Short mmCIF file of C-alpha atoms in Angstrom, two decimals:
data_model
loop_
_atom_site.label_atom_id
_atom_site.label_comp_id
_atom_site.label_asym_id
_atom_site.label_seq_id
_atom_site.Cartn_x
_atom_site.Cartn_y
_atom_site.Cartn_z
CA UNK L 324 0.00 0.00 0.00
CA UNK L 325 1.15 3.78 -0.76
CA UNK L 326 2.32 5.71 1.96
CA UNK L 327 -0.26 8.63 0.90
CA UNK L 328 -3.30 6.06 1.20
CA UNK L 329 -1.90 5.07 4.83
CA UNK L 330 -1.71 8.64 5.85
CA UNK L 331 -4.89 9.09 4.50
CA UNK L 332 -6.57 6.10 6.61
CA UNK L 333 -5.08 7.57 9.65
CA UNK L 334 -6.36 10.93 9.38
CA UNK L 335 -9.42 9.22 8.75
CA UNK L 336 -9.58 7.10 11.90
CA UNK L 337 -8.21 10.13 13.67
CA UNK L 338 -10.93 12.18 12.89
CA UNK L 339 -13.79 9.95 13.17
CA UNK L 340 -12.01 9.47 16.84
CA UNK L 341 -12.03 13.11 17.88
CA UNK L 342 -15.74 13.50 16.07
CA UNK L 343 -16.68 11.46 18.74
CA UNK L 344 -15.30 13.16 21.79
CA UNK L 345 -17.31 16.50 20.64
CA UNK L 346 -20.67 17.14 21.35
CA UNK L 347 -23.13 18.39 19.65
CA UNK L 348 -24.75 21.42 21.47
CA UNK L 349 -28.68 22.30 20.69
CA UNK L 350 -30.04 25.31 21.97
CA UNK L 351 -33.92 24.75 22.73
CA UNK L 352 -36.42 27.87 22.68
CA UNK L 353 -39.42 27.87 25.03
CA UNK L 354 -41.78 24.93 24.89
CA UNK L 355 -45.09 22.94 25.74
CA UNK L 356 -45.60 19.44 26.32
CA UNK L 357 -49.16 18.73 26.49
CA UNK L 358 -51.33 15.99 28.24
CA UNK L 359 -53.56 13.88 26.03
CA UNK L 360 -56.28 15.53 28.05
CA UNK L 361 -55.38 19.56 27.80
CA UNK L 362 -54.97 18.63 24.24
CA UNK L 363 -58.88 17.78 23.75
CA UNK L 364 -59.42 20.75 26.17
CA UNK L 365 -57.29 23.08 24.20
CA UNK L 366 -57.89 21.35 20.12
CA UNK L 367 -61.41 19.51 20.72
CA UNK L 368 -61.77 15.33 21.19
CA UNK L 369 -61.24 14.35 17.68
CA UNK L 370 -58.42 16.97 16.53
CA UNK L 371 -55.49 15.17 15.33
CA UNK L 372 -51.93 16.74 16.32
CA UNK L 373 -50.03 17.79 12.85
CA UNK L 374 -46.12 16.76 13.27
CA UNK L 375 -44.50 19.47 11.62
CA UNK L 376 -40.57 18.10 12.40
CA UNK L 377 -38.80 14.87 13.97
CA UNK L 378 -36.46 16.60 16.87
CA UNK L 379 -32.97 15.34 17.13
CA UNK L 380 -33.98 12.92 20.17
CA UNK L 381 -36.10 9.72 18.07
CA UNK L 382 -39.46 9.40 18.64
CA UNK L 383 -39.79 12.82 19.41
CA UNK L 384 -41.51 15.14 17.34
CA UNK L 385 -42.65 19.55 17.07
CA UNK L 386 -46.37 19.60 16.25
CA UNK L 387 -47.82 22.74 13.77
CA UNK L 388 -50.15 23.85 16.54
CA UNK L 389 -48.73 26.58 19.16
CA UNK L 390 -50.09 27.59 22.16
CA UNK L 391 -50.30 30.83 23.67
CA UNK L 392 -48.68 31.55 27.66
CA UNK L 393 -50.28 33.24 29.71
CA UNK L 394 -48.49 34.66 33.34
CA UNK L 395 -49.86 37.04 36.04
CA UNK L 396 -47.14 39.98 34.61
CA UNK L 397 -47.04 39.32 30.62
CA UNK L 398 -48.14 36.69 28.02
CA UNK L 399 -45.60 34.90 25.40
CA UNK L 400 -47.46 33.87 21.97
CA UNK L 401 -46.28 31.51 19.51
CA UNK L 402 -44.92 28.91 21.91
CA UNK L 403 -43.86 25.24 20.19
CA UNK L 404 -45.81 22.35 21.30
CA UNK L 405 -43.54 19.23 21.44
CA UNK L 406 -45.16 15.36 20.82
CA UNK L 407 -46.36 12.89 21.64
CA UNK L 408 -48.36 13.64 24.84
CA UNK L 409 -46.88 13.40 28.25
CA UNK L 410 -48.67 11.99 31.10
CA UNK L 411 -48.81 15.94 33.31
CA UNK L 412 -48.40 18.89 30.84
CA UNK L 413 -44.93 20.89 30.85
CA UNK L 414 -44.18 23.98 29.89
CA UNK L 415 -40.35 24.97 29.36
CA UNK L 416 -39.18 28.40 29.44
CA UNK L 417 -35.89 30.14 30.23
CA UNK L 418 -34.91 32.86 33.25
CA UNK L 419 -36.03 35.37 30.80
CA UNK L 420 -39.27 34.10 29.43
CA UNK L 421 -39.86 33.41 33.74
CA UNK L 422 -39.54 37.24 34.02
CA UNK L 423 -41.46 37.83 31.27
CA UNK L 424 -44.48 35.82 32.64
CA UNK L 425 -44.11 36.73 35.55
CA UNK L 426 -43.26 33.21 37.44
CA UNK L 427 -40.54 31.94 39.61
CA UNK L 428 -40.34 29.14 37.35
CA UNK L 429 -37.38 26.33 39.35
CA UNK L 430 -34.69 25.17 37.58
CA UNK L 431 -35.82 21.46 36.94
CA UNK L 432 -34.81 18.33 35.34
CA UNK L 433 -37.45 17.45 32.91
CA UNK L 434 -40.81 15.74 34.68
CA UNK L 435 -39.78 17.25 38.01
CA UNK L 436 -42.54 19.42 38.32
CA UNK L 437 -43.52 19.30 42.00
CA UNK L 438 -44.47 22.63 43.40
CA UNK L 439 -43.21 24.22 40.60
CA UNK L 440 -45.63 27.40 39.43
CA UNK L 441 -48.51 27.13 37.70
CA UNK L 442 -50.21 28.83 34.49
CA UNK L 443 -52.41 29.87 31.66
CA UNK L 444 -52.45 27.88 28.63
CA UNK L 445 -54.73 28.54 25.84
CA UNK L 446 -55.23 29.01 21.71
CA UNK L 447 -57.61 31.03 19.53
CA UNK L 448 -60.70 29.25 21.28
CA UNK L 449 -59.82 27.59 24.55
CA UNK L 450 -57.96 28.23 27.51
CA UNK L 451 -56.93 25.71 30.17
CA UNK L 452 -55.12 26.38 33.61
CA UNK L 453 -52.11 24.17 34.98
CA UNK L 454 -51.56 23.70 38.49
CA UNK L 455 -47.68 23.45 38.42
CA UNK L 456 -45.65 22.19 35.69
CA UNK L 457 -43.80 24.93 34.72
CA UNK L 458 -39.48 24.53 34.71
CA UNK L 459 -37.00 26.20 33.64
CA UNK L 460 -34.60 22.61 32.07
CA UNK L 461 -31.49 21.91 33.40
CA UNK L 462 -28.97 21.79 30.92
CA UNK L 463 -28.17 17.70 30.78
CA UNK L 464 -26.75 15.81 27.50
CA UNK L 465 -28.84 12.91 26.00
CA UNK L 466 -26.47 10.19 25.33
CA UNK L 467 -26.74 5.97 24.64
CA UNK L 468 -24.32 3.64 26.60
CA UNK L 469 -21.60 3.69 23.63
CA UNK L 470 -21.32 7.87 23.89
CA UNK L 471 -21.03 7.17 27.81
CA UNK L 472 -18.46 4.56 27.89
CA UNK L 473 -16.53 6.71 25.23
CA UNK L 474 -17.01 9.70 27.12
CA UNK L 475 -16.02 8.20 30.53
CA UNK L 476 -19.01 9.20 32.24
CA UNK L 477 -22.71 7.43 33.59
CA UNK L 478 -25.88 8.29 33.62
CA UNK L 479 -26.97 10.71 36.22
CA UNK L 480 -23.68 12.35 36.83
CA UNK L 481 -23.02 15.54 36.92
CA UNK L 482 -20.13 16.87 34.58
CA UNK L 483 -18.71 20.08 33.05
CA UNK L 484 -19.18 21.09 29.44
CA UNK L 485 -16.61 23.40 27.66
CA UNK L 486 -18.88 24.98 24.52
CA UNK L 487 -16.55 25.58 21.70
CA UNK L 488 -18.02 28.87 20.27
CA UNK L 489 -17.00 32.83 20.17
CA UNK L 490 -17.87 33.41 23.28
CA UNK L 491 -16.76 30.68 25.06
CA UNK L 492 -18.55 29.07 28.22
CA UNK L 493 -17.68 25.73 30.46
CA UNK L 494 -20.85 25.19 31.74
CA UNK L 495 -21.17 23.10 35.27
CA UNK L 496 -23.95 21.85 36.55
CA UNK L 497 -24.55 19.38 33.53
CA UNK L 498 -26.53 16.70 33.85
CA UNK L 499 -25.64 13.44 31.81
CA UNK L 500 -28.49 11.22 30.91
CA UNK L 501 -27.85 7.85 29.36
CA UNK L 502 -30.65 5.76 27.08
CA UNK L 503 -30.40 3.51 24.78
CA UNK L 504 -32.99 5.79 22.72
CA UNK L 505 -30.94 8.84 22.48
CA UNK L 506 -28.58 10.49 20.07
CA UNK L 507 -25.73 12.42 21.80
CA UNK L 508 -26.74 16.18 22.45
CA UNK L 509 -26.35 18.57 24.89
CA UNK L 510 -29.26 20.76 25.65
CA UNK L 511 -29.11 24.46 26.72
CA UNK L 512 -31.63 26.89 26.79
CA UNK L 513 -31.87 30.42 24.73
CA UNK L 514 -30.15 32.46 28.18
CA UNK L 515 -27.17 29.81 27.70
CA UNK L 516 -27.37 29.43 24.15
CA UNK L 517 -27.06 33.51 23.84
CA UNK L 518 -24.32 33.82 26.65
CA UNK L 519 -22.25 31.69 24.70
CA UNK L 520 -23.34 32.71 21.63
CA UNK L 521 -24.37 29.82 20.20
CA UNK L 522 -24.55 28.84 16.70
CA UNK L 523 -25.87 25.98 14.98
CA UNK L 524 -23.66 23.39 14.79
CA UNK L 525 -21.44 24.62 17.83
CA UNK L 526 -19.77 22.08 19.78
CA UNK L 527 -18.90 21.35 23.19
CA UNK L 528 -16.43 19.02 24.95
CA UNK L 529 -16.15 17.65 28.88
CA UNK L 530 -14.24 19.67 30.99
CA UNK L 531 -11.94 18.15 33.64
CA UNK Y 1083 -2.38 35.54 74.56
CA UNK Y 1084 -5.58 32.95 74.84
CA UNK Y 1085 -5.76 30.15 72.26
CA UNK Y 1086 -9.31 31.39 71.74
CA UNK Y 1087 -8.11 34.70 71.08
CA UNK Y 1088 -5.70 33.68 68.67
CA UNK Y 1089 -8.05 31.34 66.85
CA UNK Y 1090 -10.41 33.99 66.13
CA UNK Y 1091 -8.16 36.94 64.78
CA UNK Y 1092 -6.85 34.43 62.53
CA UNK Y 1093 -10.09 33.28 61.18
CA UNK Y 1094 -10.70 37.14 60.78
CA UNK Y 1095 -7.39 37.67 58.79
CA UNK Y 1096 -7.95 34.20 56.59
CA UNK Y 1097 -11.64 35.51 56.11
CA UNK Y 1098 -10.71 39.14 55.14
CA UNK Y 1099 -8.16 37.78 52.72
CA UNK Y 1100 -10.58 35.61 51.00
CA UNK Y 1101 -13.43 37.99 50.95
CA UNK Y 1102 -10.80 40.05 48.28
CA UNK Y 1103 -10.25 36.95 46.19
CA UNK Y 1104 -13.84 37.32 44.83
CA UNK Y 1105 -15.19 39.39 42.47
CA UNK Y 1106 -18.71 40.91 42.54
CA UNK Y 1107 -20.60 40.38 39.73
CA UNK Y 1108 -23.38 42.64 38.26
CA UNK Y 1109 -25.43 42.01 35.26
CA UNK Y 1110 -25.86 44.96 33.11
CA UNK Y 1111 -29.14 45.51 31.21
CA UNK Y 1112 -29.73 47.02 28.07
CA UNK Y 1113 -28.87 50.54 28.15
CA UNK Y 1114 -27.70 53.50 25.91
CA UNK Y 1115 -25.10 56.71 26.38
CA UNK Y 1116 -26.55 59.69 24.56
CA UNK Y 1117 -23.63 61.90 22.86
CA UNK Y 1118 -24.44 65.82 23.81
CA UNK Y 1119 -25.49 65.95 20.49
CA UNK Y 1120 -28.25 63.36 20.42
CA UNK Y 1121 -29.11 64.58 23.82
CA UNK Y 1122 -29.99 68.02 22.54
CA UNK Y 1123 -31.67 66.43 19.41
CA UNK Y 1124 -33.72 64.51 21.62
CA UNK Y 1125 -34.54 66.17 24.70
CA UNK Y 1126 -33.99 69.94 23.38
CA UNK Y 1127 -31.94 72.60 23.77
CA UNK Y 1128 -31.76 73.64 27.40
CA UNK Y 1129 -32.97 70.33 28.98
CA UNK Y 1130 -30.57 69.49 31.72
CA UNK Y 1131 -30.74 65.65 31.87
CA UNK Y 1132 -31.87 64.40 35.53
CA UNK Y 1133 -29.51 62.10 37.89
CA UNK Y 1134 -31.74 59.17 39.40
CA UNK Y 1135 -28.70 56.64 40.99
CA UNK Y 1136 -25.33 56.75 41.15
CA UNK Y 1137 -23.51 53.32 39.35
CA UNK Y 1138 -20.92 51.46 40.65
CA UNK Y 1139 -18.12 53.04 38.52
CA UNK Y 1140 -17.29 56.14 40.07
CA UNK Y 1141 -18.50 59.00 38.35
CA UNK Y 1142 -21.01 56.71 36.07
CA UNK Y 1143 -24.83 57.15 36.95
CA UNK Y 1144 -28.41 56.48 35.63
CA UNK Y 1145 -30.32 59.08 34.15
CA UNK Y 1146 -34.47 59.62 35.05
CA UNK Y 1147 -35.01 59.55 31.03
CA UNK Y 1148 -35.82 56.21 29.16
CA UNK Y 1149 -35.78 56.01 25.10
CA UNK Y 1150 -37.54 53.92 23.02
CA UNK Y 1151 -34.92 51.72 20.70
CA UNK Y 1152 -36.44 50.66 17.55
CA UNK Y 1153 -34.60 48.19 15.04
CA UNK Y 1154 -35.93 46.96 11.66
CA UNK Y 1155 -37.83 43.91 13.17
CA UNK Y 1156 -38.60 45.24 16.74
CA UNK Y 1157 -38.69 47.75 19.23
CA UNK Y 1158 -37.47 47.62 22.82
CA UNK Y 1159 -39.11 50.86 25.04
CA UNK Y 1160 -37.87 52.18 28.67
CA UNK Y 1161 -34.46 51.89 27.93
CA UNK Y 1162 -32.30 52.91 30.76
CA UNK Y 1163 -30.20 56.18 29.77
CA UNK Y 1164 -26.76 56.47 31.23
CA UNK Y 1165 -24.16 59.31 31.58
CA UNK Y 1166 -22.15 61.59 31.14
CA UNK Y 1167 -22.60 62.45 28.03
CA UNK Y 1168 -19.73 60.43 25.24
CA UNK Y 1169 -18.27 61.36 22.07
CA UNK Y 1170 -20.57 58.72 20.32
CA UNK Y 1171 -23.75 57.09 21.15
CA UNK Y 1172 -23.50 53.71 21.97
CA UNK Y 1173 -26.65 51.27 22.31
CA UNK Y 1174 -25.48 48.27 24.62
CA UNK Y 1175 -27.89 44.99 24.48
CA UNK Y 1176 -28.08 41.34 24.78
CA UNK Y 1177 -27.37 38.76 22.14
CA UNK Y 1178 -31.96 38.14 22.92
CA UNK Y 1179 -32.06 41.77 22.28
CA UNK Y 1180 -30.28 42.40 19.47
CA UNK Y 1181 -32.60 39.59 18.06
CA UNK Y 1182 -35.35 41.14 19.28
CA UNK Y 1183 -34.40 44.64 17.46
CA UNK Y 1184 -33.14 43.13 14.42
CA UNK Y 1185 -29.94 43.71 14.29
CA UNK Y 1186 -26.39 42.47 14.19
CA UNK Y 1187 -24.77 43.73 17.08
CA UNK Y 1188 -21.20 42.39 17.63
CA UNK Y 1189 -19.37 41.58 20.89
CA UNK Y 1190 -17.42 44.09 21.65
CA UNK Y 1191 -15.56 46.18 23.97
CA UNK Y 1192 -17.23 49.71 25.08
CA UNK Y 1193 -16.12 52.42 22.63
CA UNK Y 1194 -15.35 50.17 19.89
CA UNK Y 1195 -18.26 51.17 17.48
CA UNK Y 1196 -16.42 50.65 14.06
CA UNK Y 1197 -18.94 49.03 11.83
CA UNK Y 1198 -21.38 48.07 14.29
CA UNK Y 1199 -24.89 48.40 12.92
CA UNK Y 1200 -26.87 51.57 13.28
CA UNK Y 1201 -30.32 51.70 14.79
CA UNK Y 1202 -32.65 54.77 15.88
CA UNK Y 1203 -33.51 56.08 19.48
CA UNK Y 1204 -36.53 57.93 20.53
CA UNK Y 1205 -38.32 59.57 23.12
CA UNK Y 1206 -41.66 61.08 23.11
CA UNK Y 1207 -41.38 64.08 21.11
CA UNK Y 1208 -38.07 63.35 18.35
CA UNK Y 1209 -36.20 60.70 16.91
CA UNK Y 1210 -32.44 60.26 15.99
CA UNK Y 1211 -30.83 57.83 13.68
CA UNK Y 1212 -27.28 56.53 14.64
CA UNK Y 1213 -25.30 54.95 11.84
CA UNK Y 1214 -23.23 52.72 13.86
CA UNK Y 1215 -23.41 52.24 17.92
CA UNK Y 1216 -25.46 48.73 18.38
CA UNK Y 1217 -22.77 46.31 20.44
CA UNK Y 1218 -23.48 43.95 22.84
CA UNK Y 1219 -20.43 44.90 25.60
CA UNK Y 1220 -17.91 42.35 25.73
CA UNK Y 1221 -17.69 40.60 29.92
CA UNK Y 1222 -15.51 42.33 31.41
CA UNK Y 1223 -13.99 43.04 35.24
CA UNK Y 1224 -13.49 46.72 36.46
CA UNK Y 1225 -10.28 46.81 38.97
CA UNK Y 1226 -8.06 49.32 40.18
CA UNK Y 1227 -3.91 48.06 40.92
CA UNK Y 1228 -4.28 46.95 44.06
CA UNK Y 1229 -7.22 44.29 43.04
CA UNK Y 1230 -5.04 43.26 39.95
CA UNK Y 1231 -2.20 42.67 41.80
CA UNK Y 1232 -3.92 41.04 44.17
CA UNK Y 1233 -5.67 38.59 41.85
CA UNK Y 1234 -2.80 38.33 39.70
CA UNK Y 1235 -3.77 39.68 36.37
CA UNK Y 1236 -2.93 42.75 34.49
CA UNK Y 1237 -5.19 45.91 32.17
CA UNK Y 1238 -6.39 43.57 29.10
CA UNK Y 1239 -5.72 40.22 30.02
CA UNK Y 1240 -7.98 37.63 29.30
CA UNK Y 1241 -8.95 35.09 32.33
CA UNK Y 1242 -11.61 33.06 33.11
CA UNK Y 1243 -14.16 33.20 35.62
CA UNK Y 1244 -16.13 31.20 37.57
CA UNK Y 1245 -19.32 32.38 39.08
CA UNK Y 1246 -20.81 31.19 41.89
CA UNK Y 1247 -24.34 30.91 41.30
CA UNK Y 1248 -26.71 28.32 41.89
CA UNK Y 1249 -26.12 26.92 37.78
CA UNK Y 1250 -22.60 27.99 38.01
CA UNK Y 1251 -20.87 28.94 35.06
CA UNK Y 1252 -16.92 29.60 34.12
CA UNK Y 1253 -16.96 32.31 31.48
CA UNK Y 1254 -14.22 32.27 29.25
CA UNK Y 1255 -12.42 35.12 27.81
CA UNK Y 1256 -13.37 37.92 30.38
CA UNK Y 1257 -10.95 41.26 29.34
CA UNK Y 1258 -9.54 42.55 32.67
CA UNK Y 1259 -9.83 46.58 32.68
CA UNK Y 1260 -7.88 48.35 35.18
CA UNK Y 1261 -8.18 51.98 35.91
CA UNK Y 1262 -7.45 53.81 39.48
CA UNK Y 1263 -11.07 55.17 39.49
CA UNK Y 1264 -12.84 51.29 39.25
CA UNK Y 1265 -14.70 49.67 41.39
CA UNK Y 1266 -13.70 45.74 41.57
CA UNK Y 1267 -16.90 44.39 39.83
CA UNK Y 1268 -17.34 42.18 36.81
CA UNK Y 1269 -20.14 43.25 33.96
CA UNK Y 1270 -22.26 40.72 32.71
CA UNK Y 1271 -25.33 41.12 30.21
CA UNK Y 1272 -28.55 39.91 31.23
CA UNK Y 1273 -28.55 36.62 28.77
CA UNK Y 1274 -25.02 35.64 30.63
CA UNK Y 1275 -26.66 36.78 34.01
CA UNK Y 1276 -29.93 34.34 33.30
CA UNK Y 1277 -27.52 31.62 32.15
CA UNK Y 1278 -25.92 31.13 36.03
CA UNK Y 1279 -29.19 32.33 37.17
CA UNK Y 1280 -27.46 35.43 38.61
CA UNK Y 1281 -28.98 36.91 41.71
CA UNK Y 1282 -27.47 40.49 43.30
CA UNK Y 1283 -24.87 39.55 45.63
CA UNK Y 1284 -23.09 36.73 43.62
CA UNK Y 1285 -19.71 36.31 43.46
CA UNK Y 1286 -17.19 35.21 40.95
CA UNK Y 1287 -13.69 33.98 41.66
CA UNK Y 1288 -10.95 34.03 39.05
CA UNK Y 1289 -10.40 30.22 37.32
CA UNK Y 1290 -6.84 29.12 36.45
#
C-alpha cells in the first residue's frame, strides 16, 4: 500500500475518533408538552396533532399547533408544542421568558414538576389552567451507553461542558443522561445558548 | 495571649483575605449613552438631563429619562439612559435583544463602534438615527492596581471566571480593565446573568 493512502486512513480514523469526543450542542427555545387531556381541552376530542418536524432525540416530534402563555405579569405567543403527549403537561421556558411571565419558574430536570408554578395555557378558542408544571430545564446531554463509555461518564452524573463557540462558556452543573434511545446532544436553553453565543452546529467538549 | 483569642483573629485575617479573592458580579441591562449631540436632538436645547442613581463606577450614573430603541424587526421601550454624556452614542444589548431589534450587534468592547450596525432612538417628542453604535459589551472586570495585583492579572488580560451561582458557570475570555477610578466588579449582560441564574450579591472567583 502507498504511503499517501496510509496517511490518509489515519487521518481518517483520527478524525472519526475526535468526532466522537465532541458534542453536539442544541439550543432549545421555550416549549409545551401537552397531556392527552389539555390537548382535547385546548384542540377539541377528535383533533389530530399535525407533526411538523422529527427533533434530534427519536421518537420525538414539534407539532404545527402553538399555544399561547399566559403569566400574572405578561403573556408569550407563539410557543412550540412538542409530541407525543406526556402523562402531566410541561411547559419549558428560560430565566427570561420566567420574568417575562411573571413566574418563579425552578430550575428542573425534565418531569420534576412538584411545586413548581402554575399557568395559563390557551389558543384562539380555549384556555386551560395548569396547576404546576412549569421549569425552567437543566442543561443535561442525552447520550446511549456507547457515547457514555466513550465519554467516561454514567448516567446521572453531573459533569462540566466546555462549549466551543465565540464566546466561550464551560458550563457546570450538567446533567448526563444515558438511554439507549438517544442520540448524543447537549441541551441548553436560549439564556445559555445567547451567553455563549451559540450557533448551529457549535460544539462542546467535557471539561476536567 | 488565649488560644481562643488567637483562633479567632486568625479566622478574621484568613476571612478578610478571601473575601478580596472574589469578584462581585453585576449584570448589566440594556442601556444607551446619549452623545451631547443626540441629547440636545432629543430632549432639546436647554434640557438638563436628571440624575436618578449613582452606578458602581465612580462618576457613572443612571439618568431619570428612558428612550424607546427601535430596530428593523422590533422595538425595545424604557431603555435605561446612562451618563455623562460620550463622544458617540452607543446602544449596549443582549445577544436576545439584538434579536429582538433586528440587528447584528457584535461583541465588543465599550467604545469600539467601528462598523457596528446603526439603529434609531426615541423619546416622546423626536427621533435620531445613529449609523453605527449597536454592540453587545464584551464581559468584562473593572479593577483598580491593588485588586489586579492582588488577583494576579494585568489591564487587558484575558482570564476566566467562575461564578458562583446556583447553575454555576466559568466564562471564558473575560478582558480585565484596570483603571485607578474602578470599582472591583465584573459586567455581565442579562442573557449571561440568566444563564448562572445570577442573583445580586453573587460572586465570581478568578479560574486558572
Amino acid at each position: 500500500m502507498e504511503i499517501e493512502k496510509i496517511v490518509k486512513m489515519v487521518k481518517c480514523i483520527l478524525e472519526e475518533e475526535n468526532k466522537h469526543d465532541f458534542i453536539p450542542i442544541e439550543a432549545s427555545g421555550k416549549h409545551v408538552h401537552l397531556s392527552k387531556e389539555h390537548i382535547v381541552q385546548l384542540f377539541g376530542k377528535d383533533h389530530e396533532m399535525k407533526i411538523k418536524k422529527e427533533l434530534s432525540q427519536p421518537g420525538q416530534y414539534l407539532y404545527e399547533e402553538r399555544v399561547r402563555v399566559i403569566g400574572p405579569k405578561g403573556i408569550i405567543d407563539n410557543v412550540a408544542v412538542l409530541g407525543p403527549a406526556r402523562d402531566k403537561t410541561q411547559v419549558e421556558v428560560s430565566l427570561t421568558d420566567s420574568k417575562i411571565l411573571g413566574v418563579n419558574a425552578p430550575i428542573r430536570e425534565s418531569g420534576k414538576l412538584e411545586g413548581s408554578p402554575g399557568i395559563y395555557i390557551s389558543n384562539k378558542n380555549n384556555m386551560v389552567k395548569i396547576k404546576e408544571g412549569v421549569i425552567v430545564a437543566k442543561r443535561h446531554i442525552h447520550m446511549n451507553k456507547e457515547d457514555a463509555q466513550k465519554l467516561k461518564v454514567k448516567d446521572k452524573e453531573i459533569v462540566k461542558v466546555k462549549v466551543l463557540s465565540k464566546r466561550p462558556i464551560i458550563f457546570e452543573d450538567v446533567l448526563v443522561r444515558v438511554s439507549e434511545s438517544f442520540n448524543l446532544s447537549m441541551h441548553i436553553d436560549f439564556d445559555e445558548g445567547n451567553a455563549c453565543a451559540y450557533e448551529v452546529g457549535v460544539m462542546g467538549e467535557i471539561h476536567e
